[in-house]
Structure formats: structure tokens, C-alpha cells
């Protein structure tokens, strides 16, 4: 019947509902649990993210602090290195000064004594530079030490005991350099070297053995020495060029009479304008450079020079003495018989000269540094 059919349909629907509810109910429970778990996990995630943000902020702060500390460490390391360098420099400076203290004290005492005797020493040296050039070795020694020096001792002017002109007008470094350039090492040659380099007037060298020529050529080779002759036309242009560019010039084998054309040059007839030295040649003016040097040599053993030449130049007698000749002949014999010894001798002379130059430069640099340094000495790394 229809009623039974409806009941059956209802019953089937209930059974289906029951089966469905039986399956859905666990799922609903699971959904509730998962939802609760999700909510819990979201809360944990939020807490974790909040912790991460805090940790990131802390990390940023730590990185900033690390950078600051690294900078401080670098500054302290640099300061330490600087202090270490200063300590090492101070130790080296103290050690170096201890080595030179005795010699400087001795030099200081000698300088104090020398200052009281400077006037007499300068008078004797000035007389030497002015008057003794033309004379031979024996007459020079008589003039300087038997006459002038004794006269000084009898006056109120103080002068150094056992004074020699080499003591005041040259030093060991320069003498070694001259020897390496070929100038003999006897006293006459040293005197002639002093006269050639220290005199105010240009030198006229009496040089029959050509010692002065050989020495000057080696000495001035690095400065661009020009070799000229009064007998060759056009020498005047080269001479004027040497004046303008500050180069040395050597006239070899000159006669007793000099060319009047060079008289203004020998007289150094230049004018000074705005701090510059100007030399007039006709209508033309050229600059006079102080490094210009003029040398003249003659092979005439006893030239008859005019008063004008004697007045305009410093006449220097390079005639060889017996003692100087002995030394030179000995060197020639050694060079011929034992060339390796002569080569070694020249090498040692050159090395000695170079070492003395370096020592002089180092001493001057040290004294200059000690004098001019402001603040702590160990800050001057060059010193």
C-alpha cells in the first residue's frame, strides 16, 4: 500500500542518514580538533614571528655593536702598531745617538775652542787663497807657516795651534773625492785643489805635467764640461751658452796673453735685477747662472803673465814637487807591474770617497732632523 511504501522510504532515508551521520560525525570531530590545532599553530606562529622580529632587532643591534667593536679593535691595533713603531724608532734613535754622543761632545768642545780662534784662522786662510797660488810648494810653506802664522802668534789675534789650511778649507770627504777623480794626494795638490774650488776668481793653472787638466776633466765630466780654445773661431758663442746654462768650461794650453774678449767674464761684470744676474754682451743681455765655471790651463812652466791677468784670475802653480813626483811614479810603476793592485787601489779610493760622502750626508740629515723636528722625535720616521 501507499502507506507502507512511505514508511519503507522513510526507513531507508533514516538508514541512509544514520550511515551518513556515522561517517560525518568523526569528520566533524576531526575538523574541530584540526581547527583548534590550527588556531593553536597560528598563535604559535604569531609568537614565533614576534620572537623572530625581536631576534632580528637584536641581531641588528649586535651587528652594529660588532661593527663598532671592530672599528675600535682596528683603531687599537693601528694605535698599537704605531706605538710599536715609535718604540722601535725610539730604541734605534737612542742607540744611534749613544754611538755618536762621544764624538759630538768632542766636536762641540773643539768648536767652542775654535770659535775663539776663528778670526786668526780666517785671516790666514784668506791670505792663502789670495796670495800663494803662483808660488811653488817650498815658498808657499815658508810664507804660510814661517812668516804669516808666526806673525799671527805674536799678535792679539787667536789662531789654532798647528793650523793647516786644509783644516779650515776642506775635509776628508772632499779630499777623498778629489783623489778618486785623479788629483794626487800630496799636500801641494790638495792646496791646489782648494785654490781651484774655493777662490773667488776663475783659476789660471800653470800645468806643464797636465795634472790639473786630467783632474778637471774627470771632476766636471758629469756637469757637461765644454773644452774650448782661444785659437778656434766661434768659441765665444759656446762660452756665452755655458754662462747662460751654468756649464763648466775648460780652455787648454792657453798662452801668456789672454783674449781681451773674456775680460768682462773674468771680472764677472754682471748686474743684478729682480734677484737675477744679467750679463751684457753688446746689446744683448743673458742670464748669469752661478753654476758656470771657467778653467784655464797652460803647459808653460814659468809664464810671464801681465798684471791684468794676475789681477783678474787666481794663478795656481801645479808644477809637480819631488815628493809628489815620487808618489805618482810609484803609482805608475805599480799600475804597470801589478795592474790588479792599481785597480784595487783605485776601487778602494772610490769606495772610501763614496762612504765618506754617505756618512757626511747621514750626519747632516740627522743633525737637521734633530734641529727642525717639532714634537716627539720618534714621529719623524726619516730621522
Short mmCIF file of C-alpha atoms in Angstrom, two decimals:
data_model
loop_
_atom_site.label_atom_id
_atom_site.label_comp_id
_atom_site.label_asym_id
_atom_site.label_seq_id
_atom_site.Cartn_x
_atom_site.Cartn_y
_atom_site.Cartn_z
CA UNK A 1 0.00 0.00 0.00
CA UNK A 2 0.96 3.63 -0.25
CA UNK A 3 1.41 3.95 3.49
CA UNK A 4 3.78 1.04 3.68
CA UNK A 5 5.74 2.44 0.77
CA UNK A 6 6.14 5.76 2.54
CA UNK A 7 7.20 4.01 5.73
CA UNK A 8 9.73 1.98 3.78
CA UNK A 9 11.06 5.06 2.06
CA UNK A 10 11.28 6.87 5.43
CA UNK A 11 13.04 3.90 6.92
CA UNK A 12 15.53 3.82 4.05
CA UNK A 13 16.17 7.55 4.44
CA UNK A 14 16.77 7.06 8.18
CA UNK A 15 19.18 4.25 7.48
CA UNK A 16 20.99 6.39 4.90
CA UNK A 17 21.08 9.31 7.38
CA UNK A 18 22.41 7.02 10.06
CA UNK A 19 25.11 5.71 7.80
CA UNK A 20 25.99 9.25 6.70
CA UNK A 21 25.91 10.62 10.26
CA UNK A 22 28.07 7.70 11.36
CA UNK A 23 30.67 8.75 8.80
CA UNK A 24 30.35 12.57 9.21
CA UNK A 25 30.44 12.67 12.99
CA UNK A 26 34.14 11.62 13.27
CA UNK A 27 34.96 14.01 10.49
CA UNK A 28 33.25 16.87 12.36
CA UNK A 29 35.12 15.95 15.48
CA UNK A 30 38.35 15.83 13.50
CA UNK A 31 37.55 19.24 11.91
CA UNK A 32 37.01 20.72 15.36
CA UNK A 33 40.28 19.25 16.54
CA UNK A 34 42.12 20.43 13.43
CA UNK A 35 40.55 23.86 13.75
CA UNK A 36 41.67 24.07 17.36
CA UNK A 37 45.11 22.85 16.33
CA UNK A 38 45.18 25.43 13.52
CA UNK A 39 44.26 28.18 15.93
CA UNK A 40 46.99 26.98 18.29
CA UNK A 41 49.53 26.76 15.47
CA UNK A 42 48.59 30.23 14.21
CA UNK A 43 49.10 31.54 17.72
CA UNK A 44 52.44 29.77 17.94
CA UNK A 45 53.33 31.13 14.51
CA UNK A 46 52.47 34.63 15.60
CA UNK A 47 54.53 34.18 18.76
CA UNK A 48 57.37 32.73 16.73
CA UNK A 49 57.21 35.60 14.22
CA UNK A 50 57.19 38.05 17.10
CA UNK A 51 60.24 36.29 18.56
CA UNK A 52 61.91 36.34 15.16
CA UNK A 53 61.30 40.10 14.87
CA UNK A 54 62.80 40.56 18.32
CA UNK A 55 65.76 38.36 17.43
CA UNK A 56 66.26 40.23 14.14
CA UNK A 57 66.20 43.52 16.03
CA UNK A 58 68.69 42.07 18.50
CA UNK A 59 70.80 40.79 15.57
CA UNK A 60 70.81 44.27 14.02
CA UNK A 61 71.90 45.73 17.34
CA UNK A 62 74.56 43.06 17.73
CA UNK A 63 75.83 43.69 14.19
CA UNK A 64 76.01 47.41 14.92
CA UNK A 65 77.86 46.70 18.14
CA UNK A 66 80.14 44.28 16.27
CA UNK A 67 80.97 46.94 13.67
CA UNK A 68 81.67 49.44 16.43
CA UNK A 69 83.86 46.95 18.27
CA UNK A 70 85.64 46.01 15.04
CA UNK A 71 86.36 49.67 14.37
CA UNK A 72 87.58 50.09 17.92
CA UNK A 73 89.72 46.95 17.51
CA UNK A 74 91.16 48.29 14.25
CA UNK A 75 91.86 51.66 15.88
CA UNK A 76 93.51 49.98 18.85
CA UNK A 77 95.50 47.71 16.54
CA UNK A 78 96.65 50.71 14.50
CA UNK A 79 97.47 52.53 17.72
CA UNK A 80 99.40 49.51 18.92
CA UNK A 81 101.30 49.27 15.66
CA UNK A 82 102.03 52.98 15.81
CA UNK A 83 103.23 52.72 19.39
CA UNK A 84 105.36 49.70 18.45
CA UNK A 85 106.90 51.59 15.55
CA UNK A 86 107.54 54.57 17.79
CA UNK A 87 109.08 52.31 20.40
CA UNK A 88 111.33 50.67 17.83
CA UNK A 89 112.21 54.07 16.32
CA UNK A 90 112.95 55.47 19.75
CA UNK A 91 115.18 52.49 20.56
CA UNK A 92 117.03 52.86 17.26
CA UNK A 93 117.33 56.62 17.74
CA UNK A 94 118.62 56.25 21.29
CA UNK A 95 121.04 53.55 20.19
CA UNK A 96 122.28 55.65 17.29
CA UNK A 97 122.65 58.77 19.40
CA UNK A 98 124.57 56.86 22.04
CA UNK A 99 127.10 55.85 19.41
CA UNK A 100 127.61 59.43 18.24
CA UNK A 101 127.35 61.11 21.64
CA UNK A 102 131.06 60.92 22.39
CA UNK A 103 132.14 62.22 19.00
CA UNK A 104 129.57 65.04 19.15
CA UNK A 105 130.69 66.05 22.61
CA UNK A 106 134.26 66.12 21.41
CA UNK A 107 133.28 68.11 18.29
CA UNK A 108 131.25 70.53 20.42
CA UNK A 109 134.19 71.19 22.72
CA UNK A 110 136.51 71.63 19.74
CA UNK A 111 134.07 74.04 18.09
CA UNK A 112 133.84 76.15 21.24
CA UNK A 113 137.62 76.44 21.28
CA UNK A 114 137.72 77.04 17.52
CA UNK A 115 135.23 79.91 17.72
CA UNK A 116 137.66 81.90 19.86
CA UNK A 117 140.37 81.35 17.25
CA UNK A 118 138.24 81.80 14.16
CA UNK A 119 139.40 85.32 13.29
CA UNK A 120 143.07 84.40 13.12
CA UNK A 121 142.30 81.19 11.20
CA UNK A 122 140.16 83.09 8.67
CA UNK A 123 142.85 85.72 8.19
CA UNK A 124 145.47 83.06 7.44
CA UNK A 125 143.14 81.15 5.08
CA UNK A 126 142.11 84.34 3.28
CA UNK A 127 145.77 85.21 2.77
CA UNK A 128 146.39 81.72 1.43
CA UNK A 129 143.53 81.99 -1.09
CA UNK A 130 144.64 85.44 -2.20
CA UNK A 131 148.43 85.31 -2.48
CA UNK A 132 150.09 81.87 -2.54
CA UNK A 133 148.70 80.41 -5.78
CA UNK A 134 151.56 81.34 -8.16
CA UNK A 135 154.36 80.09 -5.88
CA UNK A 136 155.95 76.65 -5.56
CA UNK A 137 155.44 74.36 -2.61
CA UNK A 138 158.56 75.37 -0.63
CA UNK A 139 157.85 79.09 -0.89
CA UNK A 140 154.20 78.57 -0.01
CA UNK A 141 155.09 76.69 3.18
CA UNK A 142 157.58 79.39 4.14
CA UNK A 143 155.03 82.15 3.57
CA UNK A 144 152.17 80.45 5.40
CA UNK A 145 153.82 78.79 8.37
CA UNK A 146 157.19 80.51 8.85
CA UNK A 147 156.01 84.06 8.23
CA UNK A 148 152.26 84.60 8.47
CA UNK A 149 151.49 82.02 11.13
CA UNK A 150 154.32 83.20 13.38
CA UNK A 151 153.21 86.80 12.91
CA UNK A 152 149.70 85.82 13.99
CA UNK A 153 151.02 84.17 17.14
CA UNK A 154 152.75 87.45 18.06
CA UNK A 155 149.52 89.47 17.74
CA UNK A 156 146.43 89.62 19.94
CA UNK A 157 144.51 87.57 17.37
CA UNK A 158 143.95 84.00 18.46
CA UNK A 159 144.54 81.19 15.99
CA UNK A 160 144.53 77.41 16.15
CA UNK A 161 147.72 75.70 17.21
CA UNK A 162 149.47 73.80 14.42
CA UNK A 163 146.94 75.22 11.98
CA UNK A 164 146.93 73.99 8.38
CA UNK A 165 144.82 75.45 5.60
CA UNK A 166 143.33 72.01 4.93
CA UNK A 167 141.79 72.04 8.41
CA UNK A 168 139.63 75.05 7.58
CA UNK A 169 139.15 74.92 3.80
CA UNK A 170 138.41 71.26 3.05
CA UNK A 171 137.62 67.94 4.71
CA UNK A 172 138.40 64.26 4.33
CA UNK A 173 135.30 63.60 2.25
CA UNK A 174 136.27 66.18 -0.35
CA UNK A 175 139.91 65.10 -0.42
CA UNK A 176 138.85 61.51 -0.97
CA UNK A 177 136.60 62.64 -3.82
CA UNK A 178 139.48 64.56 -5.41
CA UNK A 179 141.74 61.51 -5.11
CA UNK A 180 139.10 59.34 -6.82
CA UNK A 181 138.95 61.93 -9.62
CA UNK A 182 142.70 61.68 -10.22
CA UNK A 183 144.16 64.53 -8.15
CA UNK A 184 147.37 63.39 -6.38
CA UNK A 185 147.13 63.17 -2.61
CA UNK A 186 150.27 65.15 -1.71
CA UNK A 187 149.93 68.42 0.19
CA UNK A 188 150.69 70.66 -2.80
CA UNK A 189 147.97 69.04 -4.88
CA UNK A 190 145.48 69.37 -2.01
CA UNK A 191 146.36 73.07 -1.74
CA UNK A 192 145.87 73.47 -5.48
CA UNK A 193 142.51 71.70 -5.25
CA UNK A 194 141.46 74.15 -2.54
CA UNK A 195 142.58 77.13 -4.60
CA UNK A 196 140.78 75.83 -7.69
CA UNK A 197 137.46 75.25 -5.92
CA UNK A 198 137.43 77.94 -3.22
CA UNK A 199 138.93 81.05 -4.85
CA UNK A 200 136.55 83.81 -5.91
CA UNK A 201 138.34 84.43 -9.22
CA UNK A 202 138.50 81.94 -12.08
CA UNK A 203 141.63 79.73 -11.99
CA UNK A 204 144.58 80.02 -14.39
CA UNK A 205 146.55 76.82 -13.80
CA UNK A 206 150.26 76.52 -14.58
CA UNK A 207 150.16 72.86 -15.53
CA UNK A 208 153.16 71.57 -17.53
CA UNK A 209 152.53 67.97 -16.38
CA UNK A 210 148.77 68.33 -17.22
CA UNK A 211 147.66 67.10 -13.81
CA UNK A 212 145.09 69.87 -13.50
CA UNK A 213 143.67 69.13 -16.96
CA UNK A 214 143.16 65.44 -16.20
CA UNK A 215 141.61 66.19 -12.81
CA UNK A 216 139.26 68.91 -14.09
CA UNK A 217 138.07 66.74 -16.99
CA UNK A 218 137.10 63.92 -14.62
CA UNK A 219 135.73 66.26 -11.95
CA UNK A 220 133.43 68.19 -14.29
CA UNK A 221 132.56 65.38 -16.74
CA UNK A 222 129.18 64.77 -15.14
CA UNK A 223 128.37 68.51 -15.35
CA UNK A 224 128.75 68.68 -19.14
CA UNK A 225 132.25 70.17 -19.38
CA UNK A 226 132.94 72.08 -22.62
CA UNK A 227 136.53 72.02 -23.98
CA UNK A 228 137.31 75.30 -25.76
CA UNK A 229 140.32 77.03 -27.25
CA UNK A 230 141.04 80.71 -27.89
CA UNK A 231 142.58 79.67 -31.21
CA UNK A 232 139.35 78.19 -32.59
CA UNK A 233 136.84 80.61 -34.08
CA UNK A 234 133.37 80.74 -32.62
CA UNK A 235 134.41 79.85 -29.07
CA UNK A 236 132.71 82.97 -27.73
CA UNK A 237 129.22 81.69 -28.60
CA UNK A 238 129.87 78.42 -26.75
CA UNK A 239 131.28 80.37 -23.82
CA UNK A 240 128.20 82.57 -23.61
CA UNK A 241 126.00 79.49 -23.84
CA UNK A 242 127.89 77.92 -20.94
CA UNK A 243 127.31 81.10 -18.88
CA UNK A 244 123.61 81.05 -19.65
CA UNK A 245 123.14 77.35 -18.88
CA UNK A 246 125.56 77.13 -15.94
CA UNK A 247 128.02 74.67 -17.51
CA UNK A 248 131.78 74.42 -16.79
CA UNK A 249 134.29 75.41 -19.47
CA UNK A 250 137.96 74.47 -19.83
CA UNK A 251 140.48 76.33 -22.00
CA UNK A 252 143.53 74.13 -22.52
CA UNK A 253 147.08 75.20 -23.44
CA UNK A 254 146.36 78.95 -23.23
CA UNK A 255 149.10 81.49 -23.93
CA UNK A 256 150.53 84.09 -21.58
CA UNK A 257 148.24 86.71 -23.18
CA UNK A 258 144.51 86.11 -22.77
CA UNK A 259 141.91 87.18 -25.29
CA UNK A 260 140.56 90.60 -24.16
CA UNK A 261 137.09 89.37 -25.16
CA UNK A 262 136.81 87.38 -21.92
CA UNK A 263 137.90 90.27 -19.65
CA UNK A 264 134.27 91.13 -18.68
CA UNK A 265 133.69 87.44 -17.90
CA UNK A 266 136.82 87.25 -15.72
CA UNK A 267 135.70 90.43 -13.96
CA UNK A 268 132.20 88.93 -13.51
CA UNK A 269 130.69 92.16 -14.80
CA UNK A 270 127.08 91.22 -14.33
CA UNK A 271 124.26 93.26 -12.83
CA UNK A 272 121.53 92.05 -10.52
CA UNK A 273 117.93 92.87 -11.41
CA UNK A 274 114.96 91.39 -9.56
CA UNK A 275 117.24 88.81 -7.97
CA UNK A 276 118.58 87.64 -11.37
CA UNK A 277 122.17 88.11 -12.54
CA UNK A 278 122.32 89.63 -16.02
CA UNK A 279 125.45 89.75 -18.17
CA UNK A 280 125.52 92.24 -21.04
CA UNK A 281 127.11 91.24 -24.34
CA UNK A 282 126.88 94.18 -26.71
CA UNK A 283 123.17 94.99 -26.93
CA UNK A 284 122.17 91.56 -25.65
CA UNK A 285 121.65 90.51 -22.04
CA UNK A 286 121.89 86.90 -20.89
CA UNK A 287 121.36 85.27 -17.52
CA UNK A 288 124.46 84.51 -15.50
CA UNK A 289 123.95 81.13 -13.80
CA UNK A 290 126.04 80.61 -10.67
CA UNK A 291 126.98 77.04 -11.61
CA UNK A 292 129.05 78.39 -14.51
CA UNK A 293 132.77 77.70 -14.04
CA UNK A 294 135.74 78.78 -16.15
CA UNK A 295 139.06 76.94 -16.01
CA UNK A 296 142.23 77.88 -17.90
CA UNK A 297 145.41 75.82 -18.05
CA UNK A 298 148.81 76.39 -19.65
CA UNK A 299 151.67 73.98 -20.24
CA UNK A 300 154.21 76.82 -19.95
CA UNK A 301 156.23 76.05 -16.81
CA UNK A 302 157.06 79.69 -15.99
CA UNK A 303 154.71 82.01 -17.91
CA UNK A 304 155.27 85.77 -17.96
CA UNK A 305 151.79 86.93 -17.07
CA UNK A 306 150.59 90.51 -17.28
CA UNK A 307 149.40 92.35 -14.18
CA UNK A 308 145.89 92.35 -15.65
CA UNK A 309 145.86 88.55 -15.87
CA UNK A 310 147.25 88.25 -12.35
CA UNK A 311 144.54 90.59 -11.12
CA UNK A 312 141.62 89.01 -12.98
CA UNK A 313 142.43 85.34 -12.31
CA UNK A 314 143.74 83.20 -9.49
CA UNK A 315 147.05 81.84 -10.76
CA UNK A 316 147.73 78.34 -9.43
CA UNK A 317 151.08 76.61 -9.76
CA UNK A 318 150.53 72.89 -10.45
CA UNK A 319 154.23 72.16 -11.05
CA UNK A 320 154.97 68.77 -9.50
CA UNK A 321 157.16 68.60 -6.40
CA UNK A 322 159.74 65.87 -5.92
CA UNK A 323 157.61 64.17 -3.27
CA UNK A 324 154.53 64.34 -5.46
CA UNK A 325 156.52 63.02 -8.42
CA UNK A 326 157.76 60.08 -6.33
CA UNK A 327 154.20 59.15 -5.37
CA UNK A 328 152.94 59.44 -8.94
CA UNK A 329 155.86 57.41 -10.33
CA UNK A 330 155.25 54.77 -7.70
CA UNK A 331 151.62 54.58 -8.77
CA UNK A 332 152.67 54.28 -12.43
CA UNK A 333 155.15 51.51 -11.65
CA UNK A 334 152.55 49.61 -9.62
CA UNK A 335 150.00 50.08 -12.40
CA UNK A 336 152.48 48.64 -14.92
CA UNK A 337 153.89 45.81 -12.80
CA UNK A 338 150.76 44.89 -10.83
CA UNK A 339 147.73 46.30 -12.66
CA UNK A 340 145.37 44.36 -10.39
CA UNK A 341 146.79 46.18 -7.34
CA UNK A 342 146.40 49.56 -9.01
CA UNK A 343 142.85 48.68 -9.95
CA UNK A 344 142.15 47.63 -6.37
CA UNK A 345 143.73 50.86 -5.09
CA UNK A 346 141.52 53.00 -7.32
CA UNK A 347 138.49 50.95 -6.30
CA UNK A 348 139.28 51.40 -2.60
CA UNK A 349 139.81 55.14 -3.07
CA UNK A 350 136.48 55.42 -4.86
CA UNK A 351 134.68 53.35 -2.22
CA UNK A 352 136.27 55.33 0.61
CA UNK A 353 135.21 58.59 -1.01
CA UNK A 354 131.67 57.33 -1.54
CA UNK A 355 131.38 56.01 2.03
CA UNK A 356 132.65 59.27 3.49
CA UNK A 357 130.13 61.18 1.38
CA UNK A 358 127.32 58.94 2.61
CA UNK A 359 128.48 59.32 6.22
CA UNK A 360 128.57 63.09 5.83
CA UNK A 361 125.09 63.14 4.31
CA UNK A 362 123.70 60.91 7.09
CA UNK A 363 125.26 63.09 9.80
CA UNK A 364 123.90 66.27 8.20
CA UNK A 365 120.46 64.70 7.81
CA UNK A 366 120.47 63.56 11.44
CA UNK A 367 121.50 66.98 12.74
CA UNK A 368 118.94 68.70 10.52
CA UNK A 369 116.23 66.33 11.71
CA UNK A 370 117.13 66.85 15.36
CA UNK A 371 117.10 70.62 14.86
CA UNK A 372 113.94 71.04 12.78
CA UNK A 373 111.67 68.31 14.14
CA UNK A 374 108.67 69.63 16.06
CA UNK A 375 107.05 67.35 18.60
CA UNK A 376 108.38 63.94 19.64
CA UNK A 377 111.48 62.89 17.73
CA UNK A 378 110.15 59.37 17.13
CA UNK A 379 107.33 60.82 15.00
CA UNK A 380 109.93 61.69 12.39
CA UNK A 381 110.20 58.35 10.57
CA UNK A 382 113.02 59.59 8.33
CA UNK A 383 115.01 60.52 11.41
#
